[in-house]
Short mmCIF file of C-alpha atoms in Angstrom, two decimals:
data_model
loop_
_atom_site.label_atom_id
_atom_site.label_comp_id
_atom_site.label_asym_id
_atom_site.label_seq_id
_atom_site.Cartn_x
_atom_site.Cartn_y
_atom_site.Cartn_z
CA MET V 29 -30.23 -7.20 7.47
CA ARG V 30 -26.64 -8.26 6.73
CA GLU V 31 -23.48 -6.17 6.88
CA LEU V 32 -21.45 -5.93 3.68
CA LEU V 33 -17.97 -6.35 5.15
CA LEU V 34 -14.73 -5.34 3.48
CA PRO V 35 -12.54 -8.49 3.32
CA LYS V 36 -8.81 -8.42 4.00
CA PHE V 37 -7.36 -8.44 0.50
CA ASN V 38 -3.71 -8.70 1.59
CA ASN V 39 -1.60 -8.86 4.74
CA ASN V 40 0.43 -5.70 4.17
CA ASP V 41 -2.39 -3.12 4.26
CA GLU V 42 -4.77 -2.26 7.08
CA GLY V 43 -7.39 -1.02 4.64
CA CYS V 44 -8.05 0.26 1.16
CA VAL V 45 -9.84 2.97 -0.81
CA LEU V 46 -13.34 2.36 -2.08
CA VAL V 47 -12.86 3.69 -5.61
CA GLY V 48 -16.49 3.53 -6.66
CA TRP V 49 -19.80 1.70 -6.36
CA THR V 50 -20.95 -0.30 -9.38
CA VAL V 51 -24.63 -0.41 -8.35
CA ASP V 52 -26.99 2.33 -7.19
CA ASP V 53 -27.83 2.95 -3.56
CA GLY V 54 -31.08 1.11 -2.84
CA ALA V 55 -30.69 -1.28 -5.78
CA ALA V 56 -31.41 -5.00 -5.53
CA VAL V 57 -28.29 -7.14 -5.89
CA SER V 58 -27.72 -10.87 -6.10
CA ALA V 59 -25.18 -13.00 -4.27
CA ASP V 60 -21.68 -12.86 -5.82
CA ALA V 61 -22.53 -9.70 -7.77
CA VAL V 62 -19.78 -7.08 -7.97
CA VAL V 63 -21.04 -4.06 -6.04
CA ALA V 64 -17.88 -1.91 -5.73
CA GLU V 65 -14.26 -1.53 -6.76
CA VAL V 66 -11.61 -1.01 -4.11
CA GLU V 67 -7.93 -0.21 -4.40
CA THR V 68 -5.21 -1.44 -2.08
CA ALA V 69 -1.64 -0.19 -2.19
CA LYS V 70 -0.95 -2.97 -4.68
CA ALA V 71 -3.95 -3.73 -6.87
CA LEU V 72 -7.53 -2.96 -7.88
CA GLU V 73 -9.98 -5.46 -6.39
CA GLU V 74 -13.70 -6.21 -6.72
CA LEU V 75 -16.05 -6.28 -3.75
CA VAL V 76 -18.84 -8.82 -4.16
CA ALA V 77 -22.08 -9.26 -2.26
CA ASP V 78 -22.23 -12.42 -0.15
CA ALA V 79 -26.03 -12.66 -0.29
CA ASP V 80 -29.09 -11.42 -2.16
CA GLY V 81 -30.54 -8.16 -0.90
CA VAL V 82 -31.22 -4.46 -1.30
CA LEU V 83 -28.03 -2.43 -0.98
CA HIS V 84 -27.66 0.51 1.37
CA ARG V 85 -24.29 2.26 1.13
CA LEU V 86 -22.53 3.31 4.33
CA VAL V 87 -19.50 5.00 2.78
CA GLU V 88 -18.92 7.29 -0.18
CA ALA V 89 -16.70 6.64 -3.16
CA GLY V 90 -13.14 7.76 -2.40
CA ALA V 91 -13.33 6.89 1.29
CA HIS V 92 -10.50 4.98 2.98
CA CYS V 93 -11.98 1.91 4.67
CA GLU V 94 -10.55 -0.56 7.17
CA PHE V 95 -10.55 -4.27 6.41
CA GLY V 96 -13.23 -6.13 8.33
CA ARG V 97 -15.49 -3.08 8.66
CA PRO V 98 -18.92 -2.76 7.00
CA VAL V 99 -19.16 -0.52 3.94
CA GLY V 100 -22.82 -1.25 3.27
CA LEU V 101 -25.91 -3.12 4.41
CA LEU V 102 -28.01 -5.72 2.60
CA PHE V 103 -31.73 -5.72 3.42
CA ASP V 104 -34.23 -8.44 2.57
CA SER V 105 -36.55 -5.91 0.92
CA ARG V 106 -36.84 -2.25 -0.01
CA GLN V 107 -39.46 -1.85 2.70
CA GLU V 108 -37.00 -3.09 5.32
CA ARG V 109 -34.44 -0.56 4.08
CA ASP V 110 -37.04 2.24 4.16
CA ASP V 111 -37.96 1.30 7.73
CA TYR V 112 -34.28 1.38 8.68
CA LEU V 113 -33.81 4.85 7.21
CA ALA V 114 -36.92 6.14 8.93
CA ALA V 115 -35.65 4.87 12.28
CA ALA V 116 -32.10 6.16 11.88
CA VAL V 117 -30.99 8.87 14.29
CA VAL V 118 -28.66 11.66 13.28
CA THR V 119 -25.70 12.15 15.64
CA THR V 120 -24.71 15.67 14.69
CA ALA V 121 -27.42 17.63 16.52
CA PRO V 122 -26.00 20.51 18.62
CA GLU V 123 -26.02 20.10 22.36
CA GLY V 124 -29.46 20.79 23.80
CA GLU V 125 -31.42 19.61 20.76
CA GLY V 126 -33.32 16.33 20.78
CA GLU V 127 -31.86 13.82 18.35
CA GLY V 128 -34.08 13.19 15.36
CA GLU V 129 -36.87 15.51 16.52
CA ASP V 130 -38.59 18.15 14.41
CA HIS V 131 -37.46 21.78 14.60
CA ASP V 132 -38.68 24.94 12.99
CA GLY V 133 -36.64 24.03 9.91
CA GLY V 134 -38.01 20.46 9.65
CA PRO V 135 -36.82 17.02 10.82
CA ASP V 136 -33.15 16.22 11.26
CA PRO V 137 -31.68 14.61 8.14
CA ILE V 138 -29.98 11.23 8.09
CA LEU V 139 -26.26 11.44 7.31
CA SER V 140 -23.98 8.89 5.73
CA ASP V 141 -20.76 8.24 7.66
CA ALA V 142 -18.71 10.25 5.16
CA ALA V 143 -21.19 13.14 5.27
CA ARG V 144 -21.19 13.16 9.08
CA THR V 145 -17.37 13.27 9.21
CA LEU V 146 -17.20 16.06 6.64
CA ALA V 147 -19.84 18.09 8.46
CA GLN V 148 -18.05 17.75 11.78
CA ASP V 149 -14.67 18.65 10.28
CA HIS V 150 -16.07 21.85 8.76
CA GLY V 151 -18.45 22.88 11.53
CA ILE V 152 -21.65 22.37 9.52
CA ARG V 153 -24.58 22.48 11.93
CA THR V 154 -27.81 20.49 11.81
CA GLU V 155 -29.96 23.51 10.94
CA GLN V 156 -27.68 24.18 7.97
CA LEU V 157 -28.06 20.58 6.82
CA ARG V 158 -31.84 20.91 6.95
CA THR V 159 -31.66 23.72 4.38
CA LEU V 160 -30.73 21.08 1.82
CA GLY V 161 -34.30 19.76 2.01
CA LYS V 162 -33.09 16.16 1.89
CA ARG V 163 -34.01 13.30 4.17
CA VAL V 164 -30.70 11.47 3.49
CA VAL V 165 -27.58 13.61 3.16
CA LYS V 166 -24.42 12.41 1.41
CA ALA V 167 -20.90 13.78 1.48
CA SER V 168 -21.40 15.54 -1.86
CA ASP V 169 -24.33 17.47 -0.31
CA VAL V 170 -22.19 18.60 2.62
CA GLN V 171 -19.43 19.61 0.24
CA ARG V 172 -21.89 21.83 -1.62
CA LEU V 173 -22.67 23.62 1.67
CA ILE V 174 -18.96 24.06 2.32
CA ASP V 175 -18.46 25.51 -1.17
CA GLN V 176 -21.31 27.94 -0.46
CA GLY V 177 -19.66 29.10 2.75
CA PHE V 178 -21.94 27.36 5.27
CA MET V 179 -19.45 26.73 8.08
CA ASP V 180 -18.72 27.96 11.56
CA GLN V 181 -16.56 31.04 11.92
CA GLY V 182 -13.77 28.99 13.49
CA ALA V 183 -13.69 26.54 10.61
CA ALA V 184 -13.89 29.40 8.13
CA SER V 185 -10.86 31.07 9.66
CA VAL V 186 -8.85 27.88 9.19
CA ALA V 187 -9.94 27.60 5.57
CA ALA V 188 -9.03 31.24 5.06
CA GLY V 189 -5.40 30.44 5.81
CA ALA V 190 -4.89 29.60 2.14
CA SER V 191 -4.67 32.45 -0.34
CA ALA V 192 -7.55 32.96 -2.73
CA ASP V 193 -5.50 31.86 -5.72
CA ALA V 194 -3.96 28.80 -4.05
CA VAL V 195 -4.20 25.55 -6.00
CA VAL V 196 -5.44 22.64 -3.87
CA VAL V 197 -4.61 19.15 -5.10
CA SER V 198 -6.41 16.07 -3.80
CA LEU V 199 -4.52 12.80 -3.48
CA SER V 200 -5.60 9.99 -5.79
CA PRO V 201 -7.22 6.93 -4.20
CA ARG V 202 -4.02 4.94 -4.86
CA GLN V 203 -1.84 7.59 -3.21
CA ARG V 204 -4.18 7.75 -0.21
CA ALA V 205 -3.75 3.98 0.17
CA VAL V 206 0.03 4.39 -0.03
CA ALA V 207 -0.14 7.20 2.54
CA ALA V 208 -1.97 4.94 4.97
CA VAL V 209 0.70 2.22 4.66
CA VAL V 210 3.57 4.69 5.01
CA SER V 211 2.00 6.33 8.06
CA GLU V 212 1.48 2.97 9.74
CA ALA V 213 5.07 1.93 9.00
CA HIS V 214 6.55 5.09 10.48
CA ARG V 215 4.26 4.84 13.51
CA THR V 216 4.99 1.22 14.40
CA ILE V 217 8.43 0.24 13.02
CA PRO V 218 11.70 1.53 14.55
CA ALA V 219 13.73 1.28 11.36
CA ALA V 220 17.53 1.28 11.11
CA PHE V 221 19.70 1.52 8.00
CA ALA V 222 23.01 0.25 6.63
CA ALA V 223 24.62 0.49 3.19
CA ILE V 224 27.58 -1.13 1.47
CA ALA V 225 29.51 -0.43 -1.75
CA VAL V 226 29.66 -3.26 -4.31
CA ASP V 227 32.34 -3.54 -7.00
CA LEU V 228 30.69 -4.57 -10.28
CA THR V 229 33.88 -5.36 -12.22
CA ALA V 230 33.32 -9.13 -12.12
CA PHE V 231 29.66 -8.72 -13.02
CA ARG V 232 30.53 -6.56 -16.03
CA ALA V 233 33.11 -9.14 -17.17
CA THR V 234 30.48 -11.91 -17.22
CA ARG V 235 27.62 -9.76 -18.54
CA ASP V 236 28.09 -10.18 -22.32
CA GLY V 237 25.40 -12.47 -23.71
CA ALA V 238 23.98 -13.29 -20.28
CA PRO V 239 20.16 -13.60 -20.14
CA TYR V 240 19.95 -11.61 -16.91
CA GLY V 241 20.82 -8.25 -15.42
CA LEU V 242 22.01 -6.93 -12.08
CA VAL V 243 18.49 -6.95 -10.61
CA GLU V 244 18.00 -10.66 -11.24
CA LEU V 245 21.50 -11.43 -9.96
CA LEU V 246 20.83 -9.46 -6.76
CA VAL V 247 17.54 -11.32 -6.27
CA LYS V 248 19.49 -14.59 -6.42
CA ALA V 249 22.16 -13.27 -4.04
CA ILE V 250 19.50 -12.20 -1.53
CA ALA V 251 17.59 -15.47 -1.81
CA ALA V 252 20.80 -17.49 -1.40
CA ARG V 253 21.12 -16.07 2.15
CA HIS V 254 17.72 -17.29 3.31
CA ALA V 255 19.10 -20.20 5.34
CA ASP V 256 21.91 -18.17 6.91
CA PHE V 257 19.76 -15.14 7.83
CA PRO V 258 16.20 -16.47 8.37
CA LEU V 259 15.06 -13.48 10.45
CA PHE V 260 15.53 -11.21 7.44
CA PHE V 261 12.84 -13.26 5.66
CA ALA V 262 10.40 -13.44 8.57
CA THR V 263 6.93 -12.04 9.20
CA SER V 264 6.43 -10.13 12.44
CA GLY V 265 3.50 -10.94 14.68
CA ALA V 266 2.07 -10.13 18.09
CA ASP V 267 4.08 -10.20 21.32
CA HIS V 268 7.43 -9.83 19.52
CA THR V 269 7.15 -13.10 17.62
CA LEU V 270 8.39 -13.91 14.13
CA THR V 271 7.15 -16.49 11.64
CA LEU V 272 9.99 -17.80 9.52
CA ALA V 273 9.47 -18.12 5.77
CA SER V 274 9.67 -21.60 4.25
CA ALA V 275 11.02 -20.22 0.96
CA ALA V 276 12.94 -17.18 -0.24
CA ASN V 277 10.06 -15.28 -1.83
CA VAL V 278 11.46 -11.90 -2.92
CA GLY V 279 9.11 -9.00 -3.62
CA VAL V 280 10.53 -6.57 -6.21
CA THR V 281 9.26 -3.01 -6.65
CA VAL V 282 7.92 -2.23 -10.12
CA ASP V 283 7.06 1.35 -11.11
CA VAL V 284 6.51 2.12 -14.79
CA GLY V 285 4.55 5.31 -14.19
CA THR V 286 1.22 3.69 -13.30
CA GLY V 287 1.88 3.36 -9.56
CA LEU V 288 4.10 1.28 -7.32
CA PHE V 289 3.60 -2.48 -7.26
CA ILE V 290 5.55 -5.16 -5.37
CA PRO V 291 4.95 -8.51 -7.08
CA VAL V 292 6.76 -11.53 -5.66
CA LEU V 293 9.34 -13.82 -7.24
CA LYS V 294 8.44 -17.12 -5.58
CA ASP V 295 11.14 -19.50 -4.30
CA ALA V 296 13.86 -17.39 -5.94
CA ALA V 297 16.73 -19.42 -4.46
CA ARG V 298 15.74 -22.59 -6.32
CA ARG V 299 14.65 -21.18 -9.67
CA PRO V 300 16.88 -20.52 -12.72
CA ILE V 301 17.87 -16.91 -13.08
CA ALA V 302 16.47 -16.81 -16.63
CA ASP V 303 13.02 -17.66 -15.22
CA LEU V 304 13.29 -14.78 -12.77
CA ALA V 305 14.20 -12.43 -15.62
CA ASP V 306 11.13 -13.58 -17.57
CA ASP V 307 8.89 -13.04 -14.53
CA LEU V 308 10.24 -9.53 -14.00
CA MET V 309 9.47 -8.66 -17.61
CA ASP V 310 5.94 -10.03 -17.18
CA PHE V 311 5.58 -7.92 -14.03
CA ARG V 312 6.47 -4.76 -15.95
CA VAL V 313 3.88 -5.56 -18.62
CA SER V 314 1.24 -6.21 -15.96
CA ALA V 315 2.14 -2.91 -14.29
CA LEU V 316 1.66 -1.05 -17.58
CA ARG V 317 -1.71 -2.74 -18.15
CA GLN V 318 -2.61 -2.67 -14.43
CA ASN V 319 -3.93 -6.23 -14.63
CA PHE V 320 -2.05 -7.96 -11.81
CA ARG V 321 -3.70 -10.93 -10.16
CA GLU V 322 -3.79 -10.67 -6.37
CA ASP V 323 -1.76 -13.88 -6.01
CA ALA V 324 1.17 -12.07 -7.67
CA PHE V 325 1.65 -10.28 -4.33
CA ALA V 326 1.20 -13.25 -1.99
CA ASP V 327 3.74 -14.77 0.40
CA GLU V 328 6.37 -12.04 0.24
CA ALA V 329 9.24 -12.74 2.65
CA ILE V 330 11.70 -9.92 1.88
CA THR V 331 11.56 -6.88 -0.39
CA LEU V 332 13.99 -5.57 -3.00
CA SER V 333 13.36 -1.86 -3.63
CA LEU V 334 14.83 -0.64 -6.91
CA HIS V 335 16.23 2.89 -6.88
CA ASN V 336 18.57 2.31 -9.80
CA ASP V 337 17.68 5.35 -11.89
CA PRO V 338 20.81 7.27 -12.96
CA ASP V 339 22.65 9.19 -10.23
CA ILE V 340 20.77 7.66 -7.28
CA ILE V 341 23.57 6.84 -4.85
CA LEU V 342 21.56 6.11 -1.68
CA ALA V 343 17.95 5.40 -0.73
CA ALA V 344 16.22 4.22 2.46
CA PRO V 345 12.65 3.05 1.74
CA ILE V 346 10.18 2.12 4.47
CA VAL V 347 9.87 -1.36 5.90
CA HIS V 348 6.32 -2.47 5.14
CA PRO V 349 4.25 -3.58 8.14
CA GLY V 350 4.77 -7.29 8.65
CA ARG V 351 8.20 -7.38 6.99
CA THR V 352 11.53 -7.19 8.82
CA CYS V 353 13.83 -6.03 6.00
CA VAL V 354 13.87 -4.25 2.67
CA VAL V 355 17.00 -4.30 0.49
CA THR V 356 17.75 -1.39 -1.84
CA LEU V 357 19.65 -1.38 -5.13
CA CYS V 358 20.93 2.01 -6.26
CA ALA V 359 22.35 3.15 -9.61
CA GLU V 360 25.59 1.96 -11.15
CA ARG V 361 28.32 4.60 -11.16
CA SER V 362 32.05 4.96 -11.84
CA GLU V 363 34.45 5.30 -8.93
CA VAL V 364 38.15 6.11 -8.92
CA ALA V 365 40.26 3.51 -7.08
CA LEU V 366 43.98 2.80 -6.75
CA THR V 367 45.98 -0.23 -7.86
CA GLU V 368 48.43 -1.85 -5.44
CA ASP V 369 51.20 0.36 -6.81
CA GLY V 370 49.13 3.53 -6.38
CA MET V 371 47.92 4.03 -9.95
CA PRO V 372 44.38 5.39 -10.30
CA PHE V 373 41.74 3.56 -12.34
CA ALA V 374 37.97 3.70 -12.74
CA ARG V 375 35.75 0.83 -11.68
CA PRO V 376 31.96 0.31 -11.82
CA VAL V 377 30.25 0.25 -8.43
CA THR V 378 26.79 0.40 -6.90
CA THR V 379 25.30 0.72 -3.43
CA VAL V 380 23.25 -2.06 -1.85
CA ALA V 381 21.50 -1.10 1.39
CA ALA V 382 19.20 -2.62 4.00
CA THR V 383 16.48 -0.89 5.97
CA TYR V 384 15.40 -3.17 8.79
CA ASP V 385 13.12 -3.43 11.81
CA HIS V 386 15.51 -2.87 14.73
CA ARG V 387 13.21 -4.72 17.11
CA TYR V 388 14.14 -7.99 15.45
CA LEU V 389 17.37 -7.37 13.52
CA ASN V 390 20.57 -5.89 14.93
CA GLY V 391 23.13 -3.73 13.17
CA ARG V 392 25.87 -6.35 13.30
CA ASP V 393 23.65 -8.90 11.58
CA ALA V 394 22.60 -6.34 8.94
CA VAL V 395 26.26 -5.71 8.10
CA ARG V 396 26.96 -9.46 7.94
CA PHE V 397 23.98 -9.94 5.62
CA LEU V 398 25.06 -7.11 3.30
CA THR V 399 28.66 -8.34 3.28
CA ALA V 400 27.54 -11.83 2.25
CA VAL V 401 25.45 -10.40 -0.58
CA LYS V 402 28.36 -8.17 -1.64
CA GLN V 403 30.74 -11.15 -1.83
CA ASP V 404 28.33 -13.04 -4.10
CA LEU V 405 28.12 -10.06 -6.48
CA GLU V 406 31.86 -9.36 -6.60
CA THR V 407 33.43 -12.75 -7.38
CA ALA V 408 33.25 -14.56 -10.70
CA ASP V 409 32.78 -17.98 -9.10
CA ALA V 410 29.85 -16.81 -6.97
CA ILE V 411 28.23 -15.09 -9.95
CA ALA V 412 28.55 -18.28 -12.00
CA ARG V 413 27.01 -20.30 -9.16
CA LEU V 414 24.04 -17.93 -8.82
CA ALA V 415 23.49 -17.76 -12.57
CA GLY V 416 23.95 -21.47 -13.16
#
């Protein structure tokens, strides 16, 4: 018997959602066959068997699974799997009952991990599970008991807290993956925040005919500060250590209505700005088609989070686990300013902000970093240098 382990598909997530199995429980599979589809916070991935065998599923479709944990077993034969099932012991028997022994209602059933968790959460007892008449009980079987009202009085009183006509919405597998990342970030990262106003007058003056926009120019301005602010591009590790990035790889958020993706513009400091603009367009197309390759998300050193929809003046996204800083670009807007002689005029401005891990980055350095980026976006010479 071999465990079918869930590999670590990327460094940002602790786990993923098993979207669905592609082969039946108990089916024979060959090495390198795709047996399931899983979804990380970034992409849809395929889980392949690493050996020939007969598959036994340990988790249900829709379950959130940790990287490195088994989601199934591979047996040498169907007989070996049958022997395993016959020897399995249920762990949900009430106190005082022998595990796996026969009762008046028949032998204890064997529960999948998902079924066991669901039964415990809703107070489903072993004798109620035996009424299903099944030797192996899955989560869908337990859910049917719940729908029929087979639960302890205490669990029923909790469920009764919702009104009869309440609409209950389940999170999608992708959103559950996002929720896991967000929860981990808030639990482990003491984030701080700083924002700075940027005058876009010089940018507007050089914009006509340019093969780039403000997003690409900001990517270049961020990447240009890699050498001066290396900790902003670092990866956090154990015992308060940081691994410095060898290149300014800038992850940029892309959301075209099919979910949030953060593909990476590799070595952005050295590449022509027109190439970065082409890559960003390709990223948007891949987001629409949901056909990203996993290497599109590799080696991210710093994140640019785009909140530049109209009227967004400030945003503070999470710092993803492993990162030390995320930069935010907000919407362009008009602001009234005064000339030297006190005459009012309107100028285009935006807000650029930084959310950062305060364990590694201090407020003074965050302000220095933002000020350096601001200066590159506000002067014609700096814009020409970045775009050249």
